[in-house]
Amino acid sequence: AQTVTQSQPEMSVQEAETVTLSCTYDTSENNYYLFWYKQPPSRQMILVIRQEAYKQQNATENRFSVNFQKAAKSFSLKISDSQLGDTAMYFCAFMKGGGSNYKLTFGKGTLLTVNP
Amino acid sequence: NAGVMQNPRHLVRRRGQEARLRCSPMKGHSHVYWYRQLPEEGLKFMVYLQKENIIDESGMPKERFSAEFPKEGPSILRIQQVVRGDSAAYFCASSAYLDEKLFFGSGTQLSVL
Protein backbone atom coordinates (compact mmCIF):
# COMPACT_ATOMS: atom_id res chain seq x y z
CA ALA A 1 0.00 0.00 0.00
CA GLN A 2 1.10 3.52 -0.68
CA THR A 3 1.51 6.15 2.00
CA VAL A 4 1.90 9.91 1.69
CA THR A 5 3.40 11.98 4.49
CA GLN A 6 3.23 15.71 4.94
CA SER A 7 5.34 16.56 7.96
CA GLN A 8 4.33 20.23 8.27
CA PRO A 9 0.81 20.61 9.68
CA GLU A 10 1.00 24.42 9.39
CA MET A 11 3.18 26.98 7.69
CA SER A 12 3.06 30.70 7.18
CA VAL A 13 4.74 33.06 4.75
CA GLN A 14 4.77 36.76 4.07
CA GLU A 15 3.10 38.01 0.94
CA ALA A 16 5.47 38.07 -2.07
CA GLU A 17 7.90 35.64 -0.46
CA THR A 18 8.62 32.03 -1.39
CA VAL A 19 7.55 28.98 0.59
CA THR A 20 8.20 25.27 0.17
CA LEU A 21 5.82 22.55 1.34
CA SER A 22 7.23 19.08 1.93
CA CYS A 23 5.85 15.71 0.91
CA THR A 24 7.32 12.24 1.03
CA TYR A 25 5.73 9.03 -0.11
CA ASP A 26 6.34 5.33 0.02
CA THR A 27 5.63 2.97 -2.84
CA SER A 28 7.06 -0.04 -4.62
CA GLU A 29 5.54 1.10 -7.91
CA ASN A 30 7.66 2.48 -10.70
CA ASN A 31 4.87 4.06 -12.72
CA TYR A 32 2.81 6.62 -10.85
CA TYR A 33 1.65 10.21 -10.65
CA LEU A 34 2.00 12.78 -7.91
CA PHE A 35 -0.26 15.73 -7.32
CA TRP A 36 -0.64 18.82 -5.20
CA TYR A 37 -4.19 19.91 -4.46
CA LYS A 38 -5.25 23.17 -2.88
CA GLN A 39 -8.30 23.38 -0.62
CA PRO A 40 -9.26 26.98 0.23
CA PRO A 41 -11.90 27.81 2.84
CA SER A 42 -14.56 27.25 0.17
CA ARG A 43 -13.59 23.56 0.50
CA GLN A 44 -13.23 23.09 -3.25
CA MET A 45 -10.35 20.74 -4.12
CA ILE A 46 -8.31 22.42 -6.83
CA LEU A 47 -5.54 20.68 -8.72
CA VAL A 48 -2.40 22.79 -8.51
CA ILE A 49 0.16 20.64 -10.26
CA ARG A 50 0.73 17.08 -11.49
CA GLN A 51 3.95 15.16 -12.03
CA GLU A 52 4.46 11.93 -13.93
CA ALA A 53 7.08 9.75 -12.24
CA TYR A 54 8.72 8.80 -15.52
CA LYS A 55 9.48 12.43 -16.30
CA GLN A 56 12.68 13.74 -14.80
CA GLN A 57 11.79 17.34 -15.49
CA ASN A 58 10.04 19.04 -12.61
CA ALA A 59 6.52 20.25 -13.36
CA THR A 60 5.80 23.98 -13.26
CA GLU A 61 2.56 25.93 -13.33
CA ASN A 62 3.10 29.68 -13.17
CA ARG A 63 4.18 30.47 -9.60
CA PHE A 64 3.99 26.82 -8.54
CA SER A 65 6.79 24.36 -9.10
CA VAL A 66 7.82 21.03 -7.67
CA ASN A 67 11.09 19.43 -6.69
CA PHE A 68 10.62 15.77 -7.55
CA GLN A 69 13.32 13.50 -6.16
CA LYS A 70 12.31 9.99 -7.23
CA ALA A 71 15.09 8.12 -5.47
CA ALA A 72 14.37 9.92 -2.23
CA LYS A 73 10.60 9.64 -2.79
CA SER A 74 10.21 13.30 -2.16
CA PHE A 75 7.82 15.72 -3.87
CA SER A 76 7.93 19.26 -2.49
CA LEU A 77 5.89 22.21 -3.71
CA LYS A 78 7.42 25.65 -4.08
CA ILE A 79 5.17 28.68 -4.23
CA SER A 80 6.89 31.82 -5.45
CA ASP A 81 5.65 35.37 -4.97
CA SER A 82 3.04 34.19 -2.46
CA GLN A 83 -0.35 35.87 -2.67
CA LEU A 84 -3.10 36.22 -0.08
CA GLY A 85 -5.27 33.96 -2.22
CA ASP A 86 -2.78 31.15 -1.76
CA THR A 87 -3.97 30.75 1.83
CA ALA A 88 -5.39 27.23 1.93
CA MET A 89 -4.84 23.63 2.92
CA TYR A 90 -2.44 21.91 0.54
CA PHE A 91 -2.61 18.18 0.01
CA CYS A 92 -0.02 15.99 -1.60
CA ALA A 93 -1.47 12.92 -3.36
CA PHE A 94 -0.29 9.77 -5.12
CA MET A 95 -1.89 7.69 -7.87
CA LYS A 96 -0.59 4.49 -9.41
CA GLY A 97 -0.11 4.65 -13.17
CA GLY A 98 -0.89 2.02 -15.75
CA GLY A 99 -4.12 3.18 -17.32
CA SER A 100 -6.47 1.37 -14.98
CA ASN A 101 -5.90 3.21 -11.75
CA TYR A 102 -7.90 5.92 -10.18
CA LYS A 103 -7.39 5.89 -6.43
CA LEU A 104 -5.74 8.93 -5.02
CA THR A 105 -3.91 8.50 -1.72
CA PHE A 106 -3.70 11.80 0.13
CA GLY A 107 -1.46 13.13 2.85
CA LYS A 108 -2.97 14.85 5.87
CA GLY A 109 -2.33 18.29 4.48
CA THR A 110 -0.42 21.45 5.31
CA LEU A 111 -2.29 24.60 6.26
CA LEU A 112 -0.57 27.53 4.57
CA THR A 113 -1.29 31.05 5.70
CA VAL A 114 -0.05 33.99 3.63
CA ASN A 115 0.28 37.10 5.76
CA PRO A 116 -0.03 40.63 4.38
CA ASN B 1 -19.21 23.87 -18.64
CA ALA B 2 -20.32 23.59 -15.04
CA GLY B 3 -18.01 21.79 -12.70
CA VAL B 4 -18.83 18.88 -10.46
CA MET B 5 -21.96 19.80 -8.52
CA GLN B 6 -22.66 18.42 -5.09
CA ASN B 7 -25.67 19.03 -2.93
CA PRO B 8 -26.53 19.75 -0.33
CA ARG B 9 -23.51 21.69 0.79
CA HIS B 10 -24.35 21.08 4.42
CA LEU B 11 -26.48 18.30 5.80
CA VAL B 12 -27.47 17.82 9.42
CA ARG B 13 -28.90 14.52 10.58
CA ARG B 14 -29.74 12.99 13.92
CA ARG B 15 -28.35 9.62 14.87
CA GLY B 16 -30.33 6.85 13.20
CA GLN B 17 -31.55 8.94 10.26
CA GLU B 18 -30.59 8.49 6.64
CA ALA B 19 -28.30 10.79 4.68
CA ARG B 20 -28.44 11.10 0.89
CA LEU B 21 -25.66 12.98 -0.83
CA ARG B 22 -25.92 13.87 -4.50
CA CYS B 23 -23.24 14.42 -7.12
CA SER B 24 -23.63 15.53 -10.71
CA PRO B 25 -20.39 14.96 -12.63
CA MET B 26 -19.02 17.32 -15.20
CA LYS B 27 -20.71 17.12 -18.57
CA GLY B 28 -19.31 14.24 -20.58
CA HIS B 29 -17.78 12.50 -17.56
CA SER B 30 -18.88 8.96 -16.94
CA HIS B 31 -16.49 8.09 -14.10
CA VAL B 32 -17.47 9.15 -10.57
CA TYR B 33 -15.49 8.75 -7.37
CA TRP B 34 -16.50 9.40 -3.78
CA TYR B 35 -14.01 10.38 -1.10
CA ARG B 36 -14.45 11.10 2.59
CA GLN B 37 -12.49 13.64 4.59
CA LEU B 38 -12.51 13.22 8.33
CA PRO B 39 -11.41 16.16 10.52
CA GLU B 40 -7.65 16.74 10.41
CA GLU B 41 -7.24 14.12 7.69
CA GLY B 42 -6.72 13.96 3.96
CA LEU B 43 -9.35 12.58 1.63
CA LYS B 44 -9.81 8.82 1.58
CA PHE B 45 -11.19 6.86 -1.35
CA MET B 46 -14.57 5.23 -0.85
CA VAL B 47 -16.05 4.07 -4.14
CA TYR B 48 -15.68 4.31 -7.92
CA LEU B 49 -18.67 4.08 -10.22
CA GLN B 50 -19.42 4.23 -13.89
CA LYS B 51 -22.91 4.60 -15.27
CA GLU B 52 -25.08 1.94 -13.60
CA ASN B 53 -22.04 0.01 -12.32
CA ILE B 54 -20.02 -0.06 -9.13
CA ILE B 55 -16.46 -0.74 -10.17
CA ASP B 56 -14.64 -0.56 -6.87
CA GLU B 57 -16.17 -0.12 -3.43
CA SER B 58 -13.14 -1.27 -1.46
CA GLY B 59 -12.98 1.94 0.55
CA MET B 60 -16.59 1.98 1.60
CA PRO B 61 -17.77 0.57 4.94
CA LYS B 62 -19.54 -2.72 4.41
CA GLU B 63 -22.62 -1.75 6.36
CA ARG B 64 -24.97 1.22 6.12
CA PHE B 65 -23.19 2.78 3.12
CA SER B 66 -24.24 2.39 -0.49
CA ALA B 67 -23.67 4.24 -3.73
CA GLU B 68 -25.29 4.34 -7.12
CA PHE B 69 -24.85 6.12 -10.43
CA PRO B 70 -28.00 5.56 -12.47
CA LYS B 71 -28.32 5.91 -16.19
CA GLU B 72 -30.14 9.18 -15.68
CA GLY B 73 -29.53 11.59 -12.86
CA PRO B 74 -26.83 12.20 -10.32
CA SER B 75 -24.73 9.76 -8.38
CA ILE B 76 -26.06 9.17 -4.86
CA LEU B 77 -24.11 8.23 -1.75
CA ARG B 78 -26.50 6.90 0.84
CA ILE B 79 -25.75 6.42 4.51
CA GLN B 80 -28.37 4.63 6.55
CA GLN B 81 -28.75 4.91 10.32
CA VAL B 82 -26.06 7.54 10.63
CA VAL B 83 -23.80 7.64 13.66
CA ARG B 84 -21.63 10.47 14.99
CA GLY B 85 -18.55 8.92 13.42
CA ASP B 86 -20.06 9.50 9.97
CA SER B 87 -19.64 13.25 10.45
CA ALA B 88 -17.23 14.29 7.70
CA ALA B 89 -16.94 16.09 4.41
CA TYR B 90 -17.88 13.87 1.49
CA PHE B 91 -16.37 14.75 -1.85
CA CYS B 92 -17.30 13.62 -5.29
CA ALA B 93 -14.93 13.73 -8.25
CA SER B 94 -15.39 12.88 -11.89
CA SER B 95 -13.22 12.19 -14.90
CA ALA B 96 -13.73 11.62 -18.59
CA TYR B 97 -11.43 8.61 -18.65
CA LEU B 98 -9.51 6.45 -16.24
CA ASP B 99 -6.09 7.64 -15.18
CA GLU B 100 -7.11 11.13 -16.09
CA LYS B 101 -7.33 14.35 -14.17
CA LEU B 102 -10.00 14.23 -11.50
CA PHE B 103 -12.25 17.22 -11.02
CA PHE B 104 -13.65 17.60 -7.52
CA GLY B 105 -16.84 19.14 -6.25
CA SER B 106 -17.01 21.36 -3.19
CA GLY B 107 -18.17 18.54 -0.97
CA THR B 108 -21.07 17.94 1.37
CA GLN B 109 -20.40 18.50 5.05
CA LEU B 110 -22.40 15.94 7.00
CA SER B 111 -22.97 16.63 10.66
CA VAL B 112 -24.58 13.98 12.82
CA LEU B 113 -26.08 15.21 16.07
PDB file of C-alpha atoms in Angstrom:
ATOM      1  CA  ALA A   1       0.000   0.000   0.000  1.00  0.00           C
ATOM      2  CA  GLN A   2       1.096   3.524  -0.684  1.00  0.00           C
ATOM      3  CA  THR A   3       1.515   6.151   2.003  1.00  0.00           C
ATOM      4  CA  VAL A   4       1.895   9.913   1.694  1.00  0.00           C
ATOM      5  CA  THR A   5       3.400  11.976   4.495  1.00  0.00           C
ATOM      6  CA  GLN A   6       3.232  15.711   4.941  1.00  0.00           C
ATOM      7  CA  SER A   7       5.345  16.558   7.955  1.00  0.00           C
ATOM      8  CA  GLN A   8       4.332  20.225   8.266  1.00  0.00           C
ATOM      9  CA  PRO A   9       0.807  20.612   9.682  1.00  0.00           C
ATOM     10  CA  GLU A  10       1.004  24.416   9.389  1.00  0.00           C
ATOM     11  CA  MET A  11       3.182  26.977   7.690  1.00  0.00           C
ATOM     12  CA  SER A  12       3.064  30.700   7.184  1.00  0.00           C
ATOM     13  CA  VAL A  13       4.740  33.055   4.747  1.00  0.00           C
ATOM     14  CA  GLN A  14       4.768  36.756   4.074  1.00  0.00           C
ATOM     15  CA  GLU A  15       3.102  38.010   0.942  1.00  0.00           C
ATOM     16  CA  ALA A  16       5.474  38.069  -2.066  1.00  0.00           C
ATOM     17  CA  GLU A  17       7.904  35.635  -0.459  1.00  0.00           C
ATOM     18  CA  THR A  18       8.618  32.033  -1.388  1.00  0.00           C
ATOM     19  CA  VAL A  19       7.553  28.983   0.588  1.00  0.00           C
ATOM     20  CA  THR A  20       8.199  25.273   0.171  1.00  0.00           C
ATOM     21  CA  LEU A  21       5.824  22.548   1.345  1.00  0.00           C
ATOM     22  CA  SER A  22       7.225  19.077   1.933  1.00  0.00           C
ATOM     23  CA  CYS A  23       5.851  15.715   0.914  1.00  0.00           C
ATOM     24  CA  THR A  24       7.322  12.236   1.034  1.00  0.00           C
ATOM     25  CA  TYR A  25       5.735   9.033  -0.114  1.00  0.00           C
ATOM     26  CA  ASP A  26       6.336   5.332   0.023  1.00  0.00           C
ATOM     27  CA  THR A  27       5.631   2.969  -2.840  1.00  0.00           C
ATOM     28  CA  SER A  28       7.063  -0.041  -4.625  1.00  0.00           C
ATOM     29  CA  GLU A  29       5.541   1.102  -7.912  1.00  0.00           C
ATOM     30  CA  ASN A  30       7.658   2.478 -10.703  1.00  0.00           C
ATOM     31  CA  ASN A  31       4.867   4.057 -12.717  1.00  0.00           C
ATOM     32  CA  TYR A  32       2.811   6.620 -10.849  1.00  0.00           C
ATOM     33  CA  TYR A  33       1.646  10.206 -10.646  1.00  0.00           C
ATOM     34  CA  LEU A  34       1.997  12.780  -7.913  1.00  0.00           C
ATOM     35  CA  PHE A  35      -0.264  15.732  -7.320  1.00  0.00           C
ATOM     36  CA  TRP A  36      -0.637  18.821  -5.205  1.00  0.00           C
ATOM     37  CA  TYR A  37      -4.188  19.910  -4.464  1.00  0.00           C
ATOM     38  CA  LYS A  38      -5.249  23.170  -2.882  1.00  0.00           C
ATOM     39  CA  GLN A  39      -8.295  23.376  -0.616  1.00  0.00           C
ATOM     40  CA  PRO A  40      -9.258  26.980   0.225  1.00  0.00           C
ATOM     41  CA  PRO A  41     -11.901  27.810   2.840  1.00  0.00           C
ATOM     42  CA  SER A  42     -14.563  27.253   0.168  1.00  0.00           C
ATOM     43  CA  ARG A  43     -13.588  23.565   0.504  1.00  0.00           C
ATOM     44  CA  GLN A  44     -13.227  23.088  -3.254  1.00  0.00           C
ATOM     45  CA  MET A  45     -10.352  20.737  -4.118  1.00  0.00           C
ATOM     46  CA  ILE A  46      -8.314  22.415  -6.835  1.00  0.00           C
ATOM     47  CA  LEU A  47      -5.536  20.676  -8.716  1.00  0.00           C
ATOM     48  CA  VAL A  48      -2.401  22.791  -8.510  1.00  0.00           C
ATOM     49  CA  ILE A  49       0.162  20.636 -10.260  1.00  0.00           C
ATOM     50  CA  ARG A  50       0.732  17.081 -11.492  1.00  0.00           C
ATOM     51  CA  GLN A  51       3.954  15.163 -12.028  1.00  0.00           C
ATOM     52  CA  GLU A  52       4.464  11.933 -13.933  1.00  0.00           C
ATOM     53  CA  ALA A  53       7.078   9.750 -12.239  1.00  0.00           C
ATOM     54  CA  TYR A  54       8.716   8.798 -15.520  1.00  0.00           C
ATOM     55  CA  LYS A  55       9.476  12.433 -16.295  1.00  0.00           C
ATOM     56  CA  GLN A  56      12.678  13.744 -14.802  1.00  0.00           C
ATOM     57  CA  GLN A  57      11.787  17.338 -15.491  1.00  0.00           C
ATOM     58  CA  ASN A  58      10.042  19.036 -12.614  1.00  0.00           C
ATOM     59  CA  ALA A  59       6.520  20.250 -13.360  1.00  0.00           C
ATOM     60  CA  THR A  60       5.802  23.977 -13.261  1.00  0.00           C
ATOM     61  CA  GLU A  61       2.556  25.934 -13.330  1.00  0.00           C
ATOM     62  CA  ASN A  62       3.095  29.676 -13.175  1.00  0.00           C
ATOM     63  CA  ARG A  63       4.176  30.472  -9.597  1.00  0.00           C
ATOM     64  CA  PHE A  64       3.991  26.822  -8.538  1.00  0.00           C
ATOM     65  CA  SER A  65       6.792  24.355  -9.105  1.00  0.00           C
ATOM     66  CA  VAL A  66       7.819  21.026  -7.674  1.00  0.00           C
ATOM     67  CA  ASN A  67      11.089  19.433  -6.693  1.00  0.00           C
ATOM     68  CA  PHE A  68      10.619  15.770  -7.551  1.00  0.00           C
ATOM     69  CA  GLN A  69      13.324  13.498  -6.159  1.00  0.00           C
ATOM     70  CA  LYS A  70      12.307   9.994  -7.235  1.00  0.00           C
ATOM     71  CA  ALA A  71      15.087   8.123  -5.472  1.00  0.00           C
ATOM     72  CA  ALA A  72      14.367   9.917  -2.227  1.00  0.00           C
ATOM     73  CA  LYS A  73      10.596   9.637  -2.788  1.00  0.00           C
ATOM     74  CA  SER A  74      10.206  13.304  -2.160  1.00  0.00           C
ATOM     75  CA  PHE A  75       7.821  15.717  -3.867  1.00  0.00           C
ATOM     76  CA  SER A  76       7.933  19.261  -2.486  1.00  0.00           C
ATOM     77  CA  LEU A  77       5.889  22.206  -3.714  1.00  0.00           C
ATOM     78  CA  LYS A  78       7.416  25.647  -4.077  1.00  0.00           C
ATOM     79  CA  ILE A  79       5.166  28.684  -4.225  1.00  0.00           C
ATOM     80  CA  SER A  80       6.892  31.819  -5.452  1.00  0.00           C
ATOM     81  CA  ASP A  81       5.652  35.373  -4.967  1.00  0.00           C
ATOM     82  CA  SER A  82       3.043  34.189  -2.461  1.00  0.00           C
ATOM     83  CA  GLN A  83      -0.351  35.868  -2.666  1.00  0.00           C
ATOM     84  CA  LEU A  84      -3.096  36.221  -0.078  1.00  0.00           C
ATOM     85  CA  GLY A  85      -5.272  33.962  -2.216  1.00  0.00           C
ATOM     86  CA  ASP A  86      -2.775  31.151  -1.759  1.00  0.00           C
ATOM     87  CA  THR A  87      -3.967  30.749   1.832  1.00  0.00           C
ATOM     88  CA  ALA A  88      -5.388  27.230   1.928  1.00  0.00           C
ATOM     89  CA  MET A  89      -4.835  23.629   2.920  1.00  0.00           C
ATOM     90  CA  TYR A  90      -2.439  21.914   0.541  1.00  0.00           C
ATOM     91  CA  PHE A  91      -2.613  18.181   0.012  1.00  0.00           C
ATOM     92  CA  CYS A  92      -0.023  15.994  -1.604  1.00  0.00           C
ATOM     93  CA  ALA A  93      -1.466  12.924  -3.364  1.00  0.00           C
ATOM     94  CA  PHE A  94      -0.293   9.768  -5.119  1.00  0.00           C
ATOM     95  CA  MET A  95      -1.893   7.686  -7.865  1.00  0.00           C
ATOM     96  CA  LYS A  96      -0.592   4.485  -9.412  1.00  0.00           C
ATOM     97  CA  GLY A  97      -0.112   4.651 -13.167  1.00  0.00           C
ATOM     98  CA  GLY A  98      -0.890   2.022 -15.749  1.00  0.00           C
ATOM     99  CA  GLY A  99      -4.119   3.181 -17.319  1.00  0.00           C
ATOM    100  CA  SER A 100      -6.474   1.370 -14.975  1.00  0.00           C
ATOM    101  CA  ASN A 101      -5.896   3.211 -11.748  1.00  0.00           C
ATOM    102  CA  TYR A 102      -7.905   5.918 -10.184  1.00  0.00           C
ATOM    103  CA  LYS A 103      -7.392   5.885  -6.428  1.00  0.00           C
ATOM    104  CA  LEU A 104      -5.737   8.928  -5.019  1.00  0.00           C
ATOM    105  CA  THR A 105      -3.914   8.504  -1.721  1.00  0.00           C
ATOM    106  CA  PHE A 106      -3.704  11.803   0.129  1.00  0.00           C
ATOM    107  CA  GLY A 107      -1.463  13.129   2.850  1.00  0.00           C
ATOM    108  CA  LYS A 108      -2.971  14.853   5.870  1.00  0.00           C
ATOM    109  CA  GLY A 109      -2.332  18.293   4.481  1.00  0.00           C
ATOM    110  CA  THR A 110      -0.421  21.454   5.308  1.00  0.00           C
ATOM    111  CA  LEU A 111      -2.293  24.597   6.257  1.00  0.00           C
ATOM    112  CA  LEU A 112      -0.566  27.525   4.568  1.00  0.00           C
ATOM    113  CA  THR A 113      -1.292  31.051   5.695  1.00  0.00           C
ATOM    114  CA  VAL A 114      -0.052  33.987   3.634  1.00  0.00           C
ATOM    115  CA  ASN A 115       0.283  37.096   5.756  1.00  0.00           C
ATOM    116  CA  PRO A 116      -0.026  40.629   4.383  1.00  0.00           C
TER     117      PRO A 116
ATOM    118  CA  ASN B   1     -19.214  23.867 -18.639  1.00  0.00           C
ATOM    119  CA  ALA B   2     -20.321  23.587 -15.044  1.00  0.00           C
ATOM    120  CA  GLY B   3     -18.012  21.792 -12.698  1.00  0.00           C
ATOM    121  CA  VAL B   4     -18.833  18.877 -10.455  1.00  0.00           C
ATOM    122  CA  MET B   5     -21.961  19.802  -8.522  1.00  0.00           C
ATOM    123  CA  GLN B   6     -22.662  18.419  -5.088  1.00  0.00           C
ATOM    124  CA  ASN B   7     -25.668  19.028  -2.931  1.00  0.00           C
ATOM    125  CA  PRO B   8     -26.530  19.751  -0.327  1.00  0.00           C
ATOM    126  CA  ARG B   9     -23.513  21.690   0.786  1.00  0.00           C
ATOM    127  CA  HIS B  10     -24.348  21.082   4.422  1.00  0.00           C
ATOM    128  CA  LEU B  11     -26.483  18.296   5.803  1.00  0.00           C
ATOM    129  CA  VAL B  12     -27.471  17.818   9.423  1.00  0.00           C
ATOM    130  CA  ARG B  13     -28.903  14.522  10.582  1.00  0.00           C
ATOM    131  CA  ARG B  14     -29.735  12.989  13.923  1.00  0.00           C
ATOM    132  CA  ARG B  15     -28.352   9.622  14.865  1.00  0.00           C
ATOM    133  CA  GLY B  16     -30.327   6.854  13.201  1.00  0.00           C
ATOM    134  CA  GLN B  17     -31.553   8.943  10.259  1.00  0.00           C
ATOM    135  CA  GLU B  18     -30.593   8.488   6.639  1.00  0.00           C
ATOM    136  CA  ALA B  19     -28.305  10.793   4.676  1.00  0.00           C
ATOM    137  CA  ARG B  20     -28.440  11.095   0.891  1.00  0.00           C
ATOM    138  CA  LEU B  21     -25.659  12.984  -0.833  1.00  0.00           C
ATOM    139  CA  ARG B  22     -25.917  13.873  -4.503  1.00  0.00           C
ATOM    140  CA  CYS B  23     -23.243  14.420  -7.118  1.00  0.00           C
ATOM    141  CA  SER B  24     -23.632  15.533 -10.711  1.00  0.00           C
ATOM    142  CA  PRO B  25     -20.387  14.965 -12.626  1.00  0.00           C
ATOM    143  CA  MET B  26     -19.022  17.321 -15.198  1.00  0.00           C
ATOM    144  CA  LYS B  27     -20.714  17.117 -18.572  1.00  0.00           C
ATOM    145  CA  GLY B  28     -19.310  14.244 -20.578  1.00  0.00           C
ATOM    146  CA  HIS B  29     -17.775  12.501 -17.564  1.00  0.00           C
ATOM    147  CA  SER B  30     -18.877   8.957 -16.942  1.00  0.00           C
ATOM    148  CA  HIS B  31     -16.489   8.086 -14.096  1.00  0.00           C
ATOM    149  CA  VAL B  32     -17.469   9.149 -10.571  1.00  0.00           C
ATOM    150  CA  TYR B  33     -15.488   8.746  -7.371  1.00  0.00           C
ATOM    151  CA  TRP B  34     -16.502   9.401  -3.776  1.00  0.00           C
ATOM    152  CA  TYR B  35     -14.012  10.381  -1.105  1.00  0.00           C
ATOM    153  CA  ARG B  36     -14.445  11.099   2.591  1.00  0.00           C
ATOM    154  CA  GLN B  37     -12.494  13.645   4.585  1.00  0.00           C
ATOM    155  CA  LEU B  38     -12.507  13.224   8.332  1.00  0.00           C
ATOM    156  CA  PRO B  39     -11.410  16.160  10.522  1.00  0.00           C
ATOM    157  CA  GLU B  40      -7.653  16.744  10.414  1.00  0.00           C
ATOM    158  CA  GLU B  41      -7.242  14.123   7.686  1.00  0.00           C
ATOM    159  CA  GLY B  42      -6.716  13.965   3.960  1.00  0.00           C
ATOM    160  CA  LEU B  43      -9.351  12.580   1.631  1.00  0.00           C
ATOM    161  CA  LYS B  44      -9.806   8.821   1.583  1.00  0.00           C
ATOM    162  CA  PHE B  45     -11.191   6.861  -1.347  1.00  0.00           C
ATOM    163  CA  MET B  46     -14.569   5.234  -0.852  1.00  0.00           C
ATOM    164  CA  VAL B  47     -16.046   4.068  -4.141  1.00  0.00           C
ATOM    165  CA  TYR B  48     -15.684   4.309  -7.917  1.00  0.00           C
ATOM    166  CA  LEU B  49     -18.672   4.085 -10.221  1.00  0.00           C
ATOM    167  CA  GLN B  50     -19.422   4.227 -13.892  1.00  0.00           C
ATOM    168  CA  LYS B  51     -22.909   4.597 -15.267  1.00  0.00           C
ATOM    169  CA  GLU B  52     -25.081   1.936 -13.598  1.00  0.00           C
ATOM    170  CA  ASN B  53     -22.038   0.011 -12.321  1.00  0.00           C
ATOM    171  CA  ILE B  54     -20.023  -0.061  -9.126  1.00  0.00           C
ATOM    172  CA  ILE B  55     -16.455  -0.743 -10.174  1.00  0.00           C
ATOM    173  CA  ASP B  56     -14.636  -0.565  -6.866  1.00  0.00           C
ATOM    174  CA  GLU B  57     -16.166  -0.122  -3.429  1.00  0.00           C
ATOM    175  CA  SER B  58     -13.144  -1.274  -1.465  1.00  0.00           C
ATOM    176  CA  GLY B  59     -12.981   1.943   0.554  1.00  0.00           C
ATOM    177  CA  MET B  60     -16.586   1.982   1.599  1.00  0.00           C
ATOM    178  CA  PRO B  61     -17.769   0.571   4.944  1.00  0.00           C
ATOM    179  CA  LYS B  62     -19.540  -2.719   4.414  1.00  0.00           C
ATOM    180  CA  GLU B  63     -22.616  -1.749   6.362  1.00  0.00           C
ATOM    181  CA  ARG B  64     -24.973   1.216   6.121  1.00  0.00           C
ATOM    182  CA  PHE B  65     -23.191   2.784   3.122  1.00  0.00           C
ATOM    183  CA  SER B  66     -24.244   2.388  -0.493  1.00  0.00           C
ATOM    184  CA  ALA B  67     -23.667   4.242  -3.735  1.00  0.00           C
ATOM    185  CA  GLU B  68     -25.285   4.342  -7.124  1.00  0.00           C
ATOM    186  CA  PHE B  69     -24.849   6.124 -10.430  1.00  0.00           C
ATOM    187  CA  PRO B  70     -28.003   5.555 -12.468  1.00  0.00           C
ATOM    188  CA  LYS B  71     -28.318   5.909 -16.188  1.00  0.00           C
ATOM    189  CA  GLU B  72     -30.139   9.176 -15.679  1.00  0.00           C
ATOM    190  CA  GLY B  73     -29.530  11.589 -12.865  1.00  0.00           C
ATOM    191  CA  PRO B  74     -26.828  12.200 -10.321  1.00  0.00           C
ATOM    192  CA  SER B  75     -24.732   9.764  -8.376  1.00  0.00           C
ATOM    193  CA  ILE B  76     -26.056   9.167  -4.859  1.00  0.00           C
ATOM    194  CA  LEU B  77     -24.114   8.235  -1.748  1.00  0.00           C
ATOM    195  CA  ARG B  78     -26.503   6.901   0.844  1.00  0.00           C
ATOM    196  CA  ILE B  79     -25.747   6.422   4.513  1.00  0.00           C
ATOM    197  CA  GLN B  80     -28.371   4.632   6.553  1.00  0.00           C
ATOM    198  CA  GLN B  81     -28.755   4.910  10.318  1.00  0.00           C
ATOM    199  CA  VAL B  82     -26.063   7.538  10.627  1.00  0.00           C
ATOM    200  CA  VAL B  83     -23.798   7.643  13.659  1.00  0.00           C
ATOM    201  CA  ARG B  84     -21.629  10.468  14.989  1.00  0.00           C
ATOM    202  CA  GLY B  85     -18.546   8.924  13.422  1.00  0.00           C
ATOM    203  CA  ASP B  86     -20.062   9.497   9.974  1.00  0.00           C
ATOM    204  CA  SER B  87     -19.641  13.248  10.447  1.00  0.00           C
ATOM    205  CA  ALA B  88     -17.231  14.286   7.705  1.00  0.00           C
ATOM    206  CA  ALA B  89     -16.944  16.092   4.413  1.00  0.00           C
ATOM    207  CA  TYR B  90     -17.880  13.870   1.490  1.00  0.00           C
ATOM    208  CA  PHE B  91     -16.369  14.747  -1.851  1.00  0.00           C
ATOM    209  CA  CYS B  92     -17.299  13.615  -5.291  1.00  0.00           C
ATOM    210  CA  ALA B  93     -14.932  13.731  -8.253  1.00  0.00           C
ATOM    211  CA  SER B  94     -15.388  12.880 -11.894  1.00  0.00           C
ATOM    212  CA  SER B  95     -13.220  12.189 -14.897  1.00  0.00           C
ATOM    213  CA  ALA B  96     -13.730  11.615 -18.586  1.00  0.00           C
ATOM    214  CA  TYR B  97     -11.427   8.613 -18.654  1.00  0.00           C
ATOM    215  CA  LEU B  98      -9.512   6.449 -16.240  1.00  0.00           C
ATOM    216  CA  ASP B  99      -6.094   7.637 -15.179  1.00  0.00           C
ATOM    217  CA  GLU B 100      -7.111  11.134 -16.092  1.00  0.00           C
ATOM    218  CA  LYS B 101      -7.333  14.346 -14.174  1.00  0.00           C
ATOM    219  CA  LEU B 102      -9.996  14.226 -11.495  1.00  0.00           C
ATOM    220  CA  PHE B 103     -12.253  17.225 -11.021  1.00  0.00           C
ATOM    221  CA  PHE B 104     -13.650  17.598  -7.519  1.00  0.00           C
ATOM    222  CA  GLY B 105     -16.844  19.135  -6.249  1.00  0.00           C
ATOM    223  CA  SER B 106     -17.013  21.359  -3.187  1.00  0.00           C
ATOM    224  CA  GLY B 107     -18.170  18.541  -0.971  1.00  0.00           C
ATOM    225  CA  THR B 108     -21.071  17.937   1.371  1.00  0.00           C
ATOM    226  CA  GLN B 109     -20.403  18.504   5.053  1.00  0.00           C
ATOM    227  CA  LEU B 110     -22.401  15.941   6.996  1.00  0.00           C
ATOM    228  CA  SER B 111     -22.970  16.632  10.664  1.00  0.00           C
ATOM    229  CA  VAL B 112     -24.580  13.980  12.817  1.00  0.00           C
ATOM    230  CA  LEU B 113     -26.082  15.211  16.070  1.00  0.00           C
TER     231      LEU B 113
END
